[in-house]
Amino acid sequence: MTQSVVVQVGQCGNQIGCCFWDLALREHAAVNQKGIYDEAISSFFRNVDTRVVGGGGSISKGKIRSLKARAVLIDMEEGVVNEILQGPLRDVFDSKQLITDISGSGNNWAVGHKVFGSLYQEQILEKLRKSAEHCDCLQCFFIIHSMGGGTGSGLGTFLLKVLEDEFPEVYRFVTSVYPSGEDDVITSPYNSILAMKELNEHADCVLPIDNQSLFDIISKIDLMVNSGKLGKTVKPKSLITSSAGTFKKQHKRPFDAMNNIVANLMLNLTSSSRFEGSLNMDINEISMNLVPFPQLHYLVSSLTPLYTLADINVPPRRLDQMFSDAFSKDYQLIQADPKHSLYLACALMVRGNVQISDLRRNIERLKPSLHFVSWNQEGWKTSLCSVPPVGHSHSLLALANNTCVKPTFVELRERFMRLYKKKAHLHHYLQVEGMEESCFTEAVSSLSALIQEYNQLDATKSMPVEDFPRLRVAV
C-alpha cells in the first residue's frame, strides 16, 4: 500500500485541508469499526504510540493508538492554523508539522514566492523529508492552495519546485482554487498568472476549481433541500448544515460548504487507492492515462450526485442519471462545458454498489454525444471502488482532460492585461528583491502558449475520424 502527504498552503489551503481530514476520519471510522490500523488508514495517517518518550513511535499493526495526519501545514499568518490546533482536529497534528509566520504575504505573489520562499525553504524541506521518512512507499504529494492570495499562490508554487528537486519520482497533484471575477483581492489576476507559470512547469496534474462554480453548486443543493423534492431529513453535524440542523442560508458565501466539496473531490480521487474494488485505479495511473502532453495536465472535475455533498438522507438517484450529470456543465467544479468541447481523455471513478456492466453500458450510451481527439477515441480510464461515500449507496467523480478549461485561462489573461496595461499595482511587486518586470511578461507568455495549445486541439474537433479497415484473419 502506498502513502500520500498533503501539503496545505495559505488560508484557503488550510481551510480545505481541515475539511478533508475531518471527512477522511469520518469515512475510515464508518468502514473500520473495529479500530484496527490497516493499510487503508495508513495511506493518509500514521499510528503513533504517544506513551513512547520523544514524540511517539509509529506502529504499523494492531489497534489504533493515536492517528497523526501525513500533512504539512504552511501559512504566513497564524489565524487559520491556530484555529485548527484549537479545534476538534487538534490531536491529528503536532507542532513538527507546522510552519507559520505572523506578517502574511499581503496578497502579493512576490512576497510569498521570493521572500518567504527563500526564508523558509530549509524549514519546509526539513518537514517534507520528515513526512517522507514516515512513509513506506511515498507515492504522491497533494498540494492544496488558492491562486488569488499571496501565500497560496506564491509560497504554494515555490513549494512545487522544491518538491520536484527533492522528490523527483513522487507525483505532484495540485488542487488549485481559482478566483472568480468578483474576487475581493484586486491583485488576484497578477498572482494567478504568476502562479500559472509555475504550475505549467512543475506540477504533474492540476485540478482547477473555481469559487463561482462551488458557490453555484451550494446554491443548487440549497434549492434541492428546500424544494422538498429530496425529502426533508438533513443529517445533523454536517459541514453543510448548521448545529440547528437547517441549511446555512445566512452566509452570502458559505465557505465551509464550498471547502467541503473540494475535500470530497480529494476523498473520491484517492478512494480507489485506499479501499478495495473490482477495478482499482492508482494515483500514478491518473497522470499516465489522462496527461498525453506535459503541459496539458489540467483536469476538469465533476462530482455526482450532488446530494452526496449535502449529507441529506434521500433515495439514491438512478445510476444512468448520475453518469449523465457528470458530463453536464452544471456539475463541473469550474465554469466549463466539457460536452461541447474536445476530450483528450476521461477518467470515471465510481464508488459503491455499481457493476462493471453499468460502467460499460453508460460509456457506450454517452460516447456518441462526446467529442474525443481523433488519435484517442477510446480514451477512457475507469475505476470501481466498493466502499461508497458515508451514508450513500454510490457516487461518481469524473476527471476530464478537456479543452473546456481554456475559457477560464482566457478570462484570467484578460483580467491580468486590464491591470498590466495600466501598470496598476505593479510597484508592490517590483519592490520585492528578485522580482523584475520580465517575471510578468514571461508568465503571460507561458499562459498564452498554453492557450494556443488548446486552440490547436480545438481546431481538430471538426476533422473526420478515419476508421481504418482491419486485417482479415479468417476467410
XYZ file of C-alpha atoms in Angstrom:
475
model
C 0.000 0.000 0.000
C 1.289 3.447 -0.934
C 1.122 6.631 1.147
C 0.461 10.256 0.268
C 1.360 13.501 2.032
C -0.988 16.501 1.946
C 0.659 19.934 1.904
C -1.856 22.680 2.643
C -0.672 26.230 1.954
C -2.281 29.546 2.878
C -5.679 30.329 4.373
C -7.721 28.606 1.656
C -5.444 25.552 1.519
C -5.607 25.039 5.273
C -9.374 25.502 5.470
C -9.935 22.921 2.717
C -7.340 20.673 4.381
C -9.244 20.901 7.666
C -12.441 19.735 5.902
C -10.523 16.936 4.171
C -9.062 15.471 7.373
C -12.414 15.666 9.115
C -14.175 13.810 6.277
C -11.332 11.272 5.928
C -11.613 10.393 9.641
C -15.389 10.015 9.328
C -15.023 7.811 6.265
C -12.453 5.481 7.833
C -14.463 5.337 11.079
C -17.508 4.149 9.122
C -15.514 1.465 7.285
C -13.129 0.413 10.064
C -15.414 -0.057 13.058
C -13.055 -2.358 14.977
C -10.436 0.388 15.318
C -7.622 -1.615 13.697
C -4.814 0.262 11.961
C -4.978 -1.098 8.417
C -3.478 -0.304 5.019
C -6.393 1.924 4.017
C -5.869 4.217 7.027
C -2.095 4.136 6.598
C -2.380 5.868 3.205
C -3.070 9.214 4.934
C -2.459 8.579 8.662
C 0.348 7.348 10.911
C -0.448 5.332 14.025
C 1.581 6.725 16.912
C 2.111 5.388 20.421
C 2.165 8.575 22.474
C 3.405 6.654 25.535
C 6.839 6.396 23.912
C 9.174 9.182 25.025
C 10.320 11.578 22.304
C 7.159 12.237 20.352
C 5.834 8.717 19.975
C 6.886 5.792 17.844
C 4.999 4.665 14.759
C 3.033 1.425 14.980
C 2.462 -0.462 11.746
C -0.088 -3.006 13.010
C -2.703 -3.589 15.695
C -5.071 -1.236 17.462
C -5.270 2.434 16.594
C -3.473 4.395 19.324
C -3.214 7.976 18.111
C -3.637 8.916 14.463
C -1.441 11.635 13.005
C -2.172 13.087 9.574
C 0.507 12.761 6.900
C 0.439 16.507 6.370
C 2.461 19.705 6.360
C 0.563 22.911 7.219
C 2.030 26.176 5.922
C 0.645 29.676 6.339
C 2.308 33.034 6.715
C -0.494 34.150 9.021
C -1.245 32.211 12.183
C -5.032 32.574 12.287
C -6.333 29.516 10.431
C -3.634 27.125 11.674
C -4.270 28.257 15.269
C -7.999 27.635 14.763
C -7.220 24.095 13.590
C -4.966 23.485 16.604
C -7.707 24.629 18.969
C -10.479 22.745 17.179
C -11.643 19.099 17.130
C -8.741 18.071 14.857
C -6.012 19.368 17.193
C -4.780 15.866 18.075
C -4.302 14.900 14.420
C -1.429 17.399 14.006
C 1.566 18.374 16.087
C 3.932 21.346 16.049
C 6.502 19.434 13.973
C 4.137 19.590 11.012
C 3.528 23.351 11.046
C 5.222 26.377 9.506
C 3.681 29.764 10.295
C 4.612 33.437 10.345
C 2.696 36.419 11.631
C 3.003 39.072 8.908
C 1.267 37.359 5.958
C 2.056 37.833 2.262
C -0.221 40.831 1.732
C -1.943 39.339 -1.338
C 1.408 39.553 -3.137
C 2.753 36.538 -5.067
C 6.272 38.026 -4.993
C 6.316 38.169 -1.180
C 5.091 34.570 -0.877
C 7.383 33.210 -3.589
C 10.542 35.283 -3.343
C 10.635 36.460 0.297
C 9.016 33.646 2.286
C 10.193 31.031 -0.201
C 13.864 31.720 0.440
C 13.278 32.439 4.140
C 11.503 29.147 4.871
C 12.999 26.838 2.244
C 15.117 24.855 4.713
C 12.290 24.516 7.229
C 9.881 23.386 4.515
C 12.424 20.852 3.238
C 13.017 19.502 6.733
C 9.288 18.967 7.373
C 8.765 17.373 3.953
C 11.704 14.999 4.481
C 10.376 14.056 7.911
C 6.939 13.305 6.436
C 8.543 11.239 3.666
C 10.624 9.249 6.181
C 7.427 8.126 7.917
C 6.159 6.570 4.645
C 6.975 3.033 3.492
C 6.161 3.860 -0.133
C 5.521 7.555 -0.747
C 3.632 7.938 -3.998
C 2.153 11.418 -4.100
C 2.213 14.923 -2.647
C -1.212 16.600 -2.704
C -0.822 20.380 -2.626
C -3.918 22.448 -1.740
C -3.765 26.204 -2.297
C -5.560 29.171 -3.809
C -4.333 31.146 -6.807
C -5.589 34.582 -5.804
C -3.830 35.286 -2.488
C -0.152 35.837 -1.719
C 0.865 32.810 0.360
C -1.221 30.236 -1.526
C -0.132 31.371 -4.978
C 3.447 32.426 -4.145
C 4.682 30.022 -1.493
C 2.381 27.279 -2.806
C 4.080 27.302 -6.202
C 7.564 27.799 -4.712
C 6.917 24.564 -2.871
C 6.281 22.753 -6.169
C 9.807 23.437 -7.389
C 11.226 22.296 -4.033
C 9.269 19.032 -4.312
C 10.391 18.484 -7.901
C 14.049 18.947 -6.951
C 13.945 16.918 -3.737
C 11.452 14.168 -4.668
C 11.536 13.941 -8.484
C 9.946 10.471 -8.554
C 6.969 11.393 -6.355
C 3.831 12.648 -8.117
C 2.728 16.243 -7.507
C -1.070 16.656 -7.635
C -2.230 20.224 -7.122
C -5.741 21.327 -6.164
C -5.844 24.993 -7.167
C -8.748 27.259 -6.263
C -9.045 29.997 -8.901
C -10.545 33.407 -8.062
C -13.912 34.399 -9.510
C -14.457 37.634 -11.419
C -15.980 39.178 -8.285
C -12.941 38.343 -6.155
C -12.181 40.869 -3.411
C -8.401 40.664 -3.976
C -7.645 43.292 -6.632
C -4.227 41.820 -7.407
C -5.539 38.242 -7.833
C -5.084 38.286 -11.654
C -1.360 39.050 -11.165
C -0.997 36.365 -8.502
C -2.859 33.786 -10.582
C -0.890 34.346 -13.811
C 2.462 34.288 -11.980
C 1.398 31.069 -10.233
C 0.182 29.519 -13.513
C 3.693 29.607 -14.970
C 4.941 27.538 -12.023
C 2.030 25.097 -12.335
C 2.770 24.672 -16.040
C 6.391 23.813 -15.339
C 6.412 21.869 -12.071
C 3.060 20.089 -11.497
C 2.155 16.598 -12.724
C -1.617 17.175 -12.521
C -3.633 20.251 -11.628
C -7.286 20.121 -10.583
C -8.563 23.674 -11.153
C -11.550 24.665 -9.017
C -13.316 27.977 -9.281
C -15.096 29.730 -6.446
C -18.098 30.711 -8.559
C -18.788 27.084 -9.539
C -18.564 25.983 -5.904
C -20.985 28.738 -4.900
C -23.410 27.755 -7.706
C -23.319 24.103 -6.590
C -24.042 25.058 -2.969
C -26.978 27.171 -4.190
C -28.222 24.182 -6.196
C -28.014 21.908 -3.136
C -29.857 24.583 -1.120
C -32.602 24.603 -3.744
C -32.795 20.780 -3.763
C -33.159 20.644 0.016
C -35.634 23.484 0.390
C -37.812 22.479 -2.577
C -38.775 19.310 -0.709
C -38.112 17.146 -3.781
C -35.428 15.170 -1.994
C -37.174 14.749 1.327
C -36.635 16.843 4.410
C -34.301 14.713 6.519
C -30.996 16.544 6.754
C -28.277 14.758 8.689
C -27.071 16.586 11.819
C -23.460 17.699 12.303
C -22.854 18.104 8.586
C -20.299 20.582 7.274
C -23.127 21.981 5.169
C -25.732 22.155 7.919
C -25.717 24.313 10.999
C -25.897 22.994 14.569
C -29.663 23.520 14.446
C -29.867 21.030 11.580
C -31.055 23.528 8.982
C -29.254 24.597 5.861
C -26.952 27.584 6.277
C -28.662 30.402 4.407
C -27.369 33.282 6.462
C -23.949 33.404 4.800
C -23.521 35.087 1.456
C -20.513 32.876 0.729
C -20.843 29.595 2.637
C -17.119 28.796 2.556
C -17.383 25.755 4.839
C -19.757 24.097 2.405
C -17.622 25.122 -0.595
C -14.492 23.726 1.045
C -16.427 20.546 1.770
C -16.930 19.985 -1.977
C -13.175 20.196 -2.642
C -12.490 17.864 0.292
C -14.974 15.375 -1.190
C -13.188 15.629 -4.528
C -9.928 14.583 -2.858
C -11.585 11.742 -0.942
C -13.106 10.336 -4.124
C -9.865 10.835 -6.039
C -7.990 8.649 -3.547
C -10.761 6.159 -2.692
C -9.620 3.559 -5.216
C -6.063 3.565 -3.890
C -7.301 3.333 -0.260
C -10.089 0.763 -0.495
C -10.688 -2.454 -2.377
C -12.745 -2.691 -5.527
C -13.246 -4.766 -8.634
C -11.393 -2.201 -10.768
C -8.720 -0.244 -8.942
C -7.014 2.929 -10.144
C -3.852 4.179 -8.520
C -2.827 7.843 -8.427
C 0.019 7.268 -10.901
C -2.461 5.789 -13.397
C -4.384 9.071 -13.479
C -1.364 11.012 -14.661
C -0.222 8.236 -17.015
C -3.578 7.881 -18.772
C -5.001 11.395 -18.680
C -1.964 13.559 -19.489
C -0.807 12.955 -23.101
C 1.417 16.080 -23.206
C 3.434 17.501 -20.271
C 1.828 20.943 -20.026
C -1.736 19.842 -20.777
C -2.146 18.469 -17.275
C -5.224 20.440 -16.168
C -8.093 18.067 -15.312
C -11.678 19.319 -15.079
C -13.584 17.547 -12.305
C -17.265 16.911 -11.601
C -18.959 15.156 -8.680
C -22.329 13.422 -8.793
C -24.856 13.043 -7.284
C -24.711 16.489 -5.705
C -26.648 15.405 -2.629
C -23.728 13.227 -1.501
C -22.128 16.569 -0.674
C -25.077 17.727 1.419
C -25.365 14.831 3.868
C -29.058 14.571 3.060
C -30.990 11.347 3.620
C -32.507 10.792 0.176
C -33.319 7.828 -2.036
C -30.476 7.061 -4.475
C -30.780 8.657 -7.892
C -30.873 6.445 -10.932
C -27.411 5.270 -11.897
C -27.712 6.327 -15.532
C -28.715 9.838 -14.484
C -25.601 10.052 -12.295
C -23.403 9.340 -15.328
C -25.283 11.860 -17.496
C -24.929 14.557 -14.828
C -21.146 14.098 -14.677
C -20.912 15.492 -18.219
C -23.316 18.390 -17.666
C -21.881 21.890 -17.239
C -23.941 22.343 -14.050
C -21.871 19.733 -12.207
C -18.365 20.891 -13.137
C -16.124 22.400 -10.448
C -15.052 25.126 -12.862
C -17.214 27.204 -15.216
C -16.937 24.877 -18.198
C -18.960 22.795 -20.638
C -16.969 19.647 -21.474
C -19.738 18.110 -23.574
C -19.304 20.773 -26.258
C -15.509 20.811 -26.115
C -12.805 18.313 -27.035
C -11.736 15.429 -24.778
C -8.127 14.289 -24.719
C -9.014 11.623 -22.142
C -11.546 10.976 -19.380
C -11.497 9.042 -16.093
C -14.616 7.802 -14.296
C -14.052 6.923 -10.636
C -17.133 5.179 -9.276
C -17.793 4.267 -5.649
C -20.387 1.935 -4.170
C -22.696 -0.766 -5.437
C -22.028 -0.388 -9.172
C -21.134 -3.159 -11.602
C -18.608 -3.108 -14.456
C -21.539 -3.731 -16.811
C -23.186 -0.486 -15.563
C -19.971 1.358 -16.292
C -19.597 -0.061 -19.800
C -23.256 0.488 -20.663
C -23.121 4.154 -19.702
C -19.850 4.797 -21.546
C -21.367 3.300 -24.719
C -24.517 5.368 -24.188
C -22.643 8.650 -23.714
C -19.858 8.195 -26.260
C -21.817 9.397 -29.343
C -22.513 12.770 -27.681
C -18.871 13.428 -26.642
C -16.039 14.655 -28.852
C -12.711 12.852 -28.362
C -9.478 13.685 -30.200
C -9.050 11.597 -33.349
C -5.990 9.773 -32.008
C -7.615 8.740 -28.716
C -11.216 7.771 -29.457
C -11.158 5.139 -26.693
C -9.566 7.465 -24.130
C -11.452 6.185 -21.069
C -9.967 5.154 -17.758
C -12.304 3.647 -15.177
C -12.258 2.502 -11.575
C -14.766 0.828 -9.258
C -14.301 1.180 -5.510
C -16.638 -0.994 -3.450
C -16.735 1.434 -0.480
C -19.344 4.181 -1.070
C -19.300 7.658 0.489
C -20.554 7.670 4.079
C -24.332 7.351 4.188
C -24.849 6.899 0.436
C -25.098 3.994 -1.985
C -22.856 5.305 -4.776
C -21.057 8.314 -6.245
C -19.059 9.291 -9.310
C -16.043 11.532 -9.794
C -15.284 12.362 -13.432
C -11.882 13.785 -14.389
C -11.653 15.181 -17.896
C -8.618 16.404 -19.788
C -10.726 18.669 -21.952
C -10.252 21.906 -23.888
C -13.213 23.400 -21.950
C -10.669 24.605 -19.386
C -9.409 27.169 -21.917
C -12.066 29.905 -21.326
C -11.054 30.061 -17.636
C -7.457 30.764 -18.704
C -8.505 33.266 -21.397
C -10.650 35.215 -18.923
C -7.800 35.209 -16.399
C -5.418 36.603 -19.021
C -7.919 39.349 -19.922
C -8.239 40.388 -16.276
C -4.432 40.367 -15.973
C -3.990 42.546 -19.085
C -6.512 45.133 -17.865
C -4.295 45.774 -14.839
C -0.959 45.263 -16.560
C -1.633 47.699 -19.434
C -2.008 50.459 -16.847
C 0.917 49.089 -14.782
C -1.529 49.265 -11.864
C -0.211 47.908 -8.535
C 2.988 46.780 -10.270
C 5.283 48.708 -7.909
C 4.175 46.491 -4.981
C 5.719 43.526 -6.776
C 8.789 45.188 -8.258
C 9.989 46.464 -4.882
C 10.439 42.845 -3.756
C 14.030 41.690 -4.149
C 14.486 39.318 -7.076
C 11.254 40.423 -8.776
C 11.534 42.032 -12.216
C 9.020 43.088 -14.839
C 10.226 40.202 -17.013
C 8.560 37.860 -14.482
C 5.199 39.241 -15.637
C 5.919 39.098 -19.369
C 7.276 35.543 -19.095
C 4.263 34.436 -17.058
C 1.699 35.810 -19.513
C 3.692 34.351 -22.446
C 3.629 30.961 -20.730
C -0.161 31.162 -20.334
C -0.627 32.341 -23.936
C 1.410 29.364 -25.168
C -0.830 27.051 -23.136
C -3.986 28.656 -24.560
C -2.547 28.283 -28.063
C -2.038 24.549 -27.494
C -5.715 24.227 -26.587
C -6.652 26.313 -29.676
C -4.717 23.942 -31.924
C -6.519 20.965 -30.424
C -9.919 22.654 -30.785
C -9.156 23.239 -34.470
C -9.080 19.450 -34.983
C -12.531 18.954 -33.438
C -14.440 19.049 -36.736
C -11.982 16.781 -38.552
C -13.463 13.404 -39.518
C -12.208 10.368 -37.616
C -10.826 7.807 -40.024
C -11.989 4.270 -39.410
C -9.221 2.176 -40.923
C -10.143 -1.342 -42.139
C -8.823 -4.218 -40.041
C -6.735 -7.104 -41.327
C -8.946 -10.100 -42.060
C -7.722 -13.055 -40.041
C -10.155 -15.580 -41.491
C -11.784 -16.042 -44.858
